[in-house]
XYZ file of C-alpha atoms in Angstrom:
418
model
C 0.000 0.000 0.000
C 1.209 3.522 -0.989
C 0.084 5.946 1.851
C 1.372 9.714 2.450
C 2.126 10.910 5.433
C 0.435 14.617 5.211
C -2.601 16.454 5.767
C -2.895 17.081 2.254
C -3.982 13.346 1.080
C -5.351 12.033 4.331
C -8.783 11.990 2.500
C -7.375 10.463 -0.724
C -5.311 7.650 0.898
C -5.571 5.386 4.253
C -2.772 5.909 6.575
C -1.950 2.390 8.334
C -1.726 2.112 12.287
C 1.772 0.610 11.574
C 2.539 4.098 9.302
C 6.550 5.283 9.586
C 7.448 7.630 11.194
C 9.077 10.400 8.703
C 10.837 14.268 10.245
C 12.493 16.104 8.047
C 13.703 19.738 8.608
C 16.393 21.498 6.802
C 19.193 24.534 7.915
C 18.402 27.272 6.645
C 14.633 26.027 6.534
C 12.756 25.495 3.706
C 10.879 27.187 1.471
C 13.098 29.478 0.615
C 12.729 32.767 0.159
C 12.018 34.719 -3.445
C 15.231 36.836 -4.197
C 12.850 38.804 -6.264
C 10.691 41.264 -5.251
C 7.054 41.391 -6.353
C 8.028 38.386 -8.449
C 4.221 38.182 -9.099
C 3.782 41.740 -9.209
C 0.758 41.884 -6.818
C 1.581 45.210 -5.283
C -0.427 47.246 -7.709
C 2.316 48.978 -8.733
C 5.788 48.072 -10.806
C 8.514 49.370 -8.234
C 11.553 47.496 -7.770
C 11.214 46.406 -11.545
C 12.286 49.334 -14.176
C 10.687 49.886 -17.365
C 13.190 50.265 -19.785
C 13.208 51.351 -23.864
C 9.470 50.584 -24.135
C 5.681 50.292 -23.492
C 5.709 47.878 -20.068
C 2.938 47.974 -17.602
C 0.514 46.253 -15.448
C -2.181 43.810 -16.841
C -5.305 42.955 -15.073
C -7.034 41.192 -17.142
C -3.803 38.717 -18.427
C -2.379 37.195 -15.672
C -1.558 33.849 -14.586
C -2.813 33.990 -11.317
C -3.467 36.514 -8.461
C -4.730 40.176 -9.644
C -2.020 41.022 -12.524
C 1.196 40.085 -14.531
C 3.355 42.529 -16.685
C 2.520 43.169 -20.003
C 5.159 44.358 -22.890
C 4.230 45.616 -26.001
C 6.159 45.234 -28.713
C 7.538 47.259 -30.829
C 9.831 46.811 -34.208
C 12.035 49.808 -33.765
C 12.056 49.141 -29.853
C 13.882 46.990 -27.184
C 12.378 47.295 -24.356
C 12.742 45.193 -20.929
C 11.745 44.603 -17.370
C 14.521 44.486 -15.089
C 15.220 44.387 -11.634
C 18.991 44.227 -9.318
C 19.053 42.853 -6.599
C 21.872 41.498 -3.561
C 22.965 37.721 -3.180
C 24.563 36.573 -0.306
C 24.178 32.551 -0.440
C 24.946 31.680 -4.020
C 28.453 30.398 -4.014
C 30.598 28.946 -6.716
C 29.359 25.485 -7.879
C 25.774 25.807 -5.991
C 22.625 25.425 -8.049
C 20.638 28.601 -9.378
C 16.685 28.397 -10.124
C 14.325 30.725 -12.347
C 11.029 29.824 -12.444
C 7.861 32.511 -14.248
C 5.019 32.296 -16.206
C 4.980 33.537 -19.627
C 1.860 34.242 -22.322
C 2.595 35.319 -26.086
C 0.018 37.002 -28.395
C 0.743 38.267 -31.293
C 4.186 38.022 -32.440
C 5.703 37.822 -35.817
C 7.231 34.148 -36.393
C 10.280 35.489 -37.833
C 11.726 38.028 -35.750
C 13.316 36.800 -32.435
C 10.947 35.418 -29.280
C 10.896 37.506 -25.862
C 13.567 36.084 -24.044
C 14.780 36.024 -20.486
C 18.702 36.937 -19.232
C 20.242 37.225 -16.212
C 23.617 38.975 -15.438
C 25.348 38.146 -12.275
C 27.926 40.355 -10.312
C 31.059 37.783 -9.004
C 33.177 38.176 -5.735
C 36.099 38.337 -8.583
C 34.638 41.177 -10.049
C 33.434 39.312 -13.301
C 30.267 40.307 -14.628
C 28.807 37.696 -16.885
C 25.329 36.781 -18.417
C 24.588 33.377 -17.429
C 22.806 30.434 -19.788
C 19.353 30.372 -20.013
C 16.664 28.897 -22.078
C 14.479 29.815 -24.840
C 11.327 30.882 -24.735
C 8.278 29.807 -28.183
C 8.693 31.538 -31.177
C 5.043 31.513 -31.698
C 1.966 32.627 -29.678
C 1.411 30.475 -26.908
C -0.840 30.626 -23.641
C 0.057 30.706 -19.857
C 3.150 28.519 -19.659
C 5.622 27.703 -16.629
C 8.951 27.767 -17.568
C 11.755 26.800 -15.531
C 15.424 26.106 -15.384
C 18.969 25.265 -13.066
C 22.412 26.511 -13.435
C 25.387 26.303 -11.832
C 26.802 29.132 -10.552
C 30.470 30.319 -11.987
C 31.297 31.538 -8.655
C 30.191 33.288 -6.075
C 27.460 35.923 -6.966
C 27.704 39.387 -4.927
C 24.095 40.396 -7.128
C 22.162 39.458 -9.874
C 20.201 41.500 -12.146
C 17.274 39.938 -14.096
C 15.737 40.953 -17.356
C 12.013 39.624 -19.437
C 12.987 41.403 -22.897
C 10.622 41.026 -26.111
C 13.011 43.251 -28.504
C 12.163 44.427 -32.004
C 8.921 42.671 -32.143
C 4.973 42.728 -32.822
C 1.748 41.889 -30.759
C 2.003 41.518 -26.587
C 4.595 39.745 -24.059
C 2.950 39.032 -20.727
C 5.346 37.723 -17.657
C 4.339 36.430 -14.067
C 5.344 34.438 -11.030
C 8.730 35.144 -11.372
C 11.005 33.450 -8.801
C 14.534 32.982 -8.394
C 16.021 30.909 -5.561
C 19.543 29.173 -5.129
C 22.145 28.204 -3.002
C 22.344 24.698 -0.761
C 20.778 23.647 2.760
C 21.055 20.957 5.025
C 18.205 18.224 4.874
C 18.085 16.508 7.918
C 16.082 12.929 8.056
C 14.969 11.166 10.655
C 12.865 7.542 10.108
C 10.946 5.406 12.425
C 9.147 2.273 11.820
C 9.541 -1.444 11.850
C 12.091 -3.703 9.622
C 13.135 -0.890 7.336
C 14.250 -2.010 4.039
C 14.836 1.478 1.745
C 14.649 5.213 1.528
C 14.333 7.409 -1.547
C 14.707 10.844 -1.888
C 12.913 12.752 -4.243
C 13.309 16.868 -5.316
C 10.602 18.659 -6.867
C 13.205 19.880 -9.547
C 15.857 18.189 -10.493
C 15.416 14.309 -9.070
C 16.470 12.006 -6.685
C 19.163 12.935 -4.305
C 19.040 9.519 -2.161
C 17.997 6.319 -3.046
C 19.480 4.026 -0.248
C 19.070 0.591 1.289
C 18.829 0.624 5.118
C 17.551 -1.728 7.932
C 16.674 -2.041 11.376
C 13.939 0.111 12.492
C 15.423 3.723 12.729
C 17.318 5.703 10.164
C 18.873 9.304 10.158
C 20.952 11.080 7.691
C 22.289 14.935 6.952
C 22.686 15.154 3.233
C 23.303 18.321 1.222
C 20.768 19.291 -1.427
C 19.614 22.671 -3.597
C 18.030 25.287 -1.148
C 14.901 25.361 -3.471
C 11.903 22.969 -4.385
C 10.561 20.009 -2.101
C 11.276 16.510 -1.359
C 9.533 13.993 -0.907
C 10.870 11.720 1.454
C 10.172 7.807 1.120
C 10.634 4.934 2.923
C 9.734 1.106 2.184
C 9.501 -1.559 4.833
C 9.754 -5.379 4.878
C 6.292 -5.902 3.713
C 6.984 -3.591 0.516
C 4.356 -0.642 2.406
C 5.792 2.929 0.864
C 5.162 5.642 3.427
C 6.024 9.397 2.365
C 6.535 13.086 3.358
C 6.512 16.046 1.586
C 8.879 18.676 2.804
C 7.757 21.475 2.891
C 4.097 20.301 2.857
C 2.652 22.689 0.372
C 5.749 23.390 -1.941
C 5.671 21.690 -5.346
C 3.039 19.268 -4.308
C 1.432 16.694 -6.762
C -2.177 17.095 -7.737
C -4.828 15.939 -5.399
C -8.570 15.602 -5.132
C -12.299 13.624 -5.171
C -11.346 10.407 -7.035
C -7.849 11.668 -7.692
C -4.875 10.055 -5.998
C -1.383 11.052 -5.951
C 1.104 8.725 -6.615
C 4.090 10.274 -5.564
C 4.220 13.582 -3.052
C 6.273 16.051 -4.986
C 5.121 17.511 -8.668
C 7.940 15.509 -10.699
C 9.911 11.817 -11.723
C 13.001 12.609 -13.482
C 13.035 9.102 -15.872
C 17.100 8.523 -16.523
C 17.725 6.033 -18.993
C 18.618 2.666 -17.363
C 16.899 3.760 -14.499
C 12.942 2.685 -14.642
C 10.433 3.780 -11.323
C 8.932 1.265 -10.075
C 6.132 2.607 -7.560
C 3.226 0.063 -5.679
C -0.079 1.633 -5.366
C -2.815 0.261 -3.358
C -5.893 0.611 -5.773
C -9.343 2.916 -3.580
C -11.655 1.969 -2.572
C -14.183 4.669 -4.566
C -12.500 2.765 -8.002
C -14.723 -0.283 -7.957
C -17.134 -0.246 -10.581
C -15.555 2.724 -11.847
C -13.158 3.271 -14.436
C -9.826 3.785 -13.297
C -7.016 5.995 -15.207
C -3.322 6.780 -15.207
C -3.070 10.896 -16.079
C 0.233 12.989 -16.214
C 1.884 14.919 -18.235
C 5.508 13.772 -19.880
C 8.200 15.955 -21.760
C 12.113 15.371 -22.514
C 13.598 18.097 -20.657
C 16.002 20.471 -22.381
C 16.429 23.975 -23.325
C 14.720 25.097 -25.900
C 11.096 24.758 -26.824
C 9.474 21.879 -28.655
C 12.017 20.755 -31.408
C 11.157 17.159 -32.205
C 10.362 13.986 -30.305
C 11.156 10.358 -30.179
C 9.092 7.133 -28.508
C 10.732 7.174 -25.183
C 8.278 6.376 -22.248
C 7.457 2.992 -21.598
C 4.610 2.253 -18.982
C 3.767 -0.743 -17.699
C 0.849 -1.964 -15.036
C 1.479 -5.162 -13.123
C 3.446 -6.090 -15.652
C 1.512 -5.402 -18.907
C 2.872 -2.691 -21.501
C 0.518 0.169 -22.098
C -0.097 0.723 -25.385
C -2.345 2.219 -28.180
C -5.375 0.602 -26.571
C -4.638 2.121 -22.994
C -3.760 5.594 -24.487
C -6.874 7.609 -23.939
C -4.699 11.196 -24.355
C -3.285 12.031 -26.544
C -4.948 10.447 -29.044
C -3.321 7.826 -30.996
C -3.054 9.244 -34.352
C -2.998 13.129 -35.283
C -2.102 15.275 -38.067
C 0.828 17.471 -37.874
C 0.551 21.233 -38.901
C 3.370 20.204 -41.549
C 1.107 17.856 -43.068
C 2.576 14.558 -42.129
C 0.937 12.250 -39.202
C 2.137 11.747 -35.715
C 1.837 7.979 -34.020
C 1.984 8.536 -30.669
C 2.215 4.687 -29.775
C 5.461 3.245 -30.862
C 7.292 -0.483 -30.432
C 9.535 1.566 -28.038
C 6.505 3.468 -25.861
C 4.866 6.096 -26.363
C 6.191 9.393 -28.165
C 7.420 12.010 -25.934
C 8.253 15.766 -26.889
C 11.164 17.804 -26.526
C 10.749 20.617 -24.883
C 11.485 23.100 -21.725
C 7.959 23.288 -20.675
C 4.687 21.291 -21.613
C 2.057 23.951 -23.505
C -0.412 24.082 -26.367
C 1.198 24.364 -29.662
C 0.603 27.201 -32.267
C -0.222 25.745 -35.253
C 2.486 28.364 -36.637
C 4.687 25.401 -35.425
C 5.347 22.339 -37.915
C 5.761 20.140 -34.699
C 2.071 21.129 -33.742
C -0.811 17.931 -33.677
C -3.413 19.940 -35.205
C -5.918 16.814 -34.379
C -5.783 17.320 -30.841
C -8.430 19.807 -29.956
C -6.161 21.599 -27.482
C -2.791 21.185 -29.499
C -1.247 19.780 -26.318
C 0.880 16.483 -26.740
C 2.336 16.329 -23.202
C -0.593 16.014 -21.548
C -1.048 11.636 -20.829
C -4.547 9.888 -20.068
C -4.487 6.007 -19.997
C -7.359 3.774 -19.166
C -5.949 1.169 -16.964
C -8.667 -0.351 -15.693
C -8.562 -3.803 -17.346
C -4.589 -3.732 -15.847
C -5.077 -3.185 -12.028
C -6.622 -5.295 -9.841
C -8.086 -5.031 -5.939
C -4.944 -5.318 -3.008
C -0.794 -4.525 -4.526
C -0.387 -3.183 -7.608
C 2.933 -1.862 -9.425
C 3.482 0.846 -12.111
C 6.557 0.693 -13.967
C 7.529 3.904 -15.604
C 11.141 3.626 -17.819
C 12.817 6.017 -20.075
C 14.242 3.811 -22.884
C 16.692 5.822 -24.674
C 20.219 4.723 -25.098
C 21.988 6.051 -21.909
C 24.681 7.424 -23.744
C 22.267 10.327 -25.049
C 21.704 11.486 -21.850
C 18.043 12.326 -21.474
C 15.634 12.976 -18.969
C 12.014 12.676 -19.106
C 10.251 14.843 -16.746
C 6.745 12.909 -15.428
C 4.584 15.775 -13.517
C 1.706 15.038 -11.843
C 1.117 11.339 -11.742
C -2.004 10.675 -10.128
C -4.590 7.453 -10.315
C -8.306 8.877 -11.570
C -11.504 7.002 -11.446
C -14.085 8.114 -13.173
């Protein structure tokens, strides 16, 4: 049985008397703090951000969430930007560095250059370089998170951060911006009976323990980015999976009537030669319903969508998904180029490349045109011939050669019945 250890899922899943006992705490604490301020620019007003070379303002009525976001409009013979400076005082060479924001495009012309994101860092050694970042659609696109991890080149005295949409046409809109960085201290302590393994799990960028253990306590102090949240899990003798999210509400997986989470924190990070293996204890409101497998899948990298592969194999209790599981998206769709995507392969299903998972323009030759939200991350499969009542296990691999060097980002992996 696969039981979480949190307020948050206590109606979802049934905690055993037996449960583990799971503390985890972290110096400096978790969440971090924003290093931007009004990231989500919910003051009514712009100030610390400048408006520079441009028409930049507040947007009411376009924003990802809370009251507003930023709005640029473009301009051909302009370049304008939002930027704001700010100190650093925990960022040291080597240490990871995280930008996360929500960006909407509307508008544009296809063949000038994309709003874009940069970020220019101030070093104890008095070096002042622009660090990598990613790429942001060339076409329109709705509310998208975008995200991304660096290392730092050294120590960082300040940053300053820029959204730019230079030389272009139509309207840039930015929110939720949020940059975070730096290492803690993640202190675990475990309880319970005849312990047999604990796994590790970060909201970001993937497992940072996966360790056998026994006896019937376990504590560690291990190192790990001072953003995100893990998920901390621990499997005893009789293969029962007992987890905690730390912090509770940070990067959480989805949750709700008839939904069930089956892992705490938002994301798997698939590494080739590395396949998931997670038991799930099928609820008690999926009898005589029907029960599905939904999340959504891309192969992380840089840029946005540029081509996919057949990458993803899942399996339940031992049996392949395949076309006749695959619910979303659907099997067969038209590409905006004119050719036809087959989402179901021999190798598993057909996974995207991309830096975030989003509704294509059909300005984009990748774009299924078939699907009626033009959104090929986004996974539904009916699994209810393939579970049964008491254990059951859900194999997730990424099947590339490991030599390439991919990851396939799994968010939101939750059990439906419907």
């Amino acid at each position: 049985m696969y039981k979480f250890a949190f307020a948050a899922f206590a109606a979802a899943l049934t905690v055993s008397a037996s449960a583990v006992e799971i503390n985890v705490s972290s110096t400096p604490a978790l969440p971090a703090a924003n290093l931007l301020k009004n990231g989500s620019f919910e003051d009514g007003k712009t100030t610390p951000w400048r408006l520079n070379g441009g028409n930049s303002a507040l947007d009411t009525e376009n924003k990802f969430s809370g009251s507003a976001a930023i709005k640029i409009t473009g301009d051909p013979a302009k370049r304008p930007n939002v930027a704001q400076s700010f100190p650093v005082s925990n960022i040291k060479a080597g240490d990871p560095l995280y930008v996360r924001f929500a960006a909407k495009n509307s508008g544009c012309d296809i063949d000038k250059k994309p709003a874009s994101i940069a970020w220019q860092a101030v070093l104890a050694n008095g070096k002042r370089p622009y660090l990598p970042t990613l790429s942001l659609p060339r076409e329109d696109y709705d509310w998208t998170t975008f995200e991304h991890v660096i290392k730092s080149p050294g120590d960082i005295k300040s940053l300053t951060f820029y959204f730019c949409y230079y030389n272009q046409e139509g309207s840039q809109f930015f929110d939720d911006a949020v940059i975070q960085g730096g290492t803690t201290d993640l202190k675990i302590d475990v309880k319970g009976n005849d312990l047999k393994n604990i796994k590790v799990r970060h909201s970001v960028t993937g497992t940072v323990l996966n360790e056998v253990i026994k006896g019937n306590a376990f504590s560690k102090t291990i190192k790990v980015p001072y953003f995100g949240s893990y998920a901390v899990e621990v499997t005893d003798s009789k293969g029962v999976r007992t987890s905690k999210l730390y912090p509770e509400n940070v990067d959480a997986n989805r949750s709700g009537e008839n939904i069930t989470p089956l892992v705490a924190c938002k994301r798997i990070n698939l590494v080739s030669a590395k396949p998931e293996s997670l038991t799930f204890e099928l609820p008690a409101a999926a009898k005589g319903k029907k029960v599905f497998l939904e999340f959504s899948a891309r192969c992380n990298q840089l840029n946005p969508v540029a081509g996919y592969t057949a990458m993803l194999k899942v399996s339940v209790n031992g049996k392949v998904c395949r076309a006749a599981e695959l619910v979303k998206p659907m099997n067969r769709s038209k590409t905006a180029s004119g050719g036809e995507m087959i989402f179901t392969r021999n190798n598993g299903y057909v996974v995207y490349y991309s830096n975030a998972c989003y509704g294509i323009s059909e300005d984009s030759t990748y774009c299924p045109v078939s699907l009626p939200d033009r959104n090929p991350f986004n996974f539904k499969l009916d699994v209810t011939k393939l579970v049964k009542e008491g254990m059951n296990t859900l194999k997730l691999e990424n099947v590339l050669p490991p030599r390439m060097k991919r990851e396939v980002y799994v968010d939101n992996l939750v059990l439906v019945t419907e």
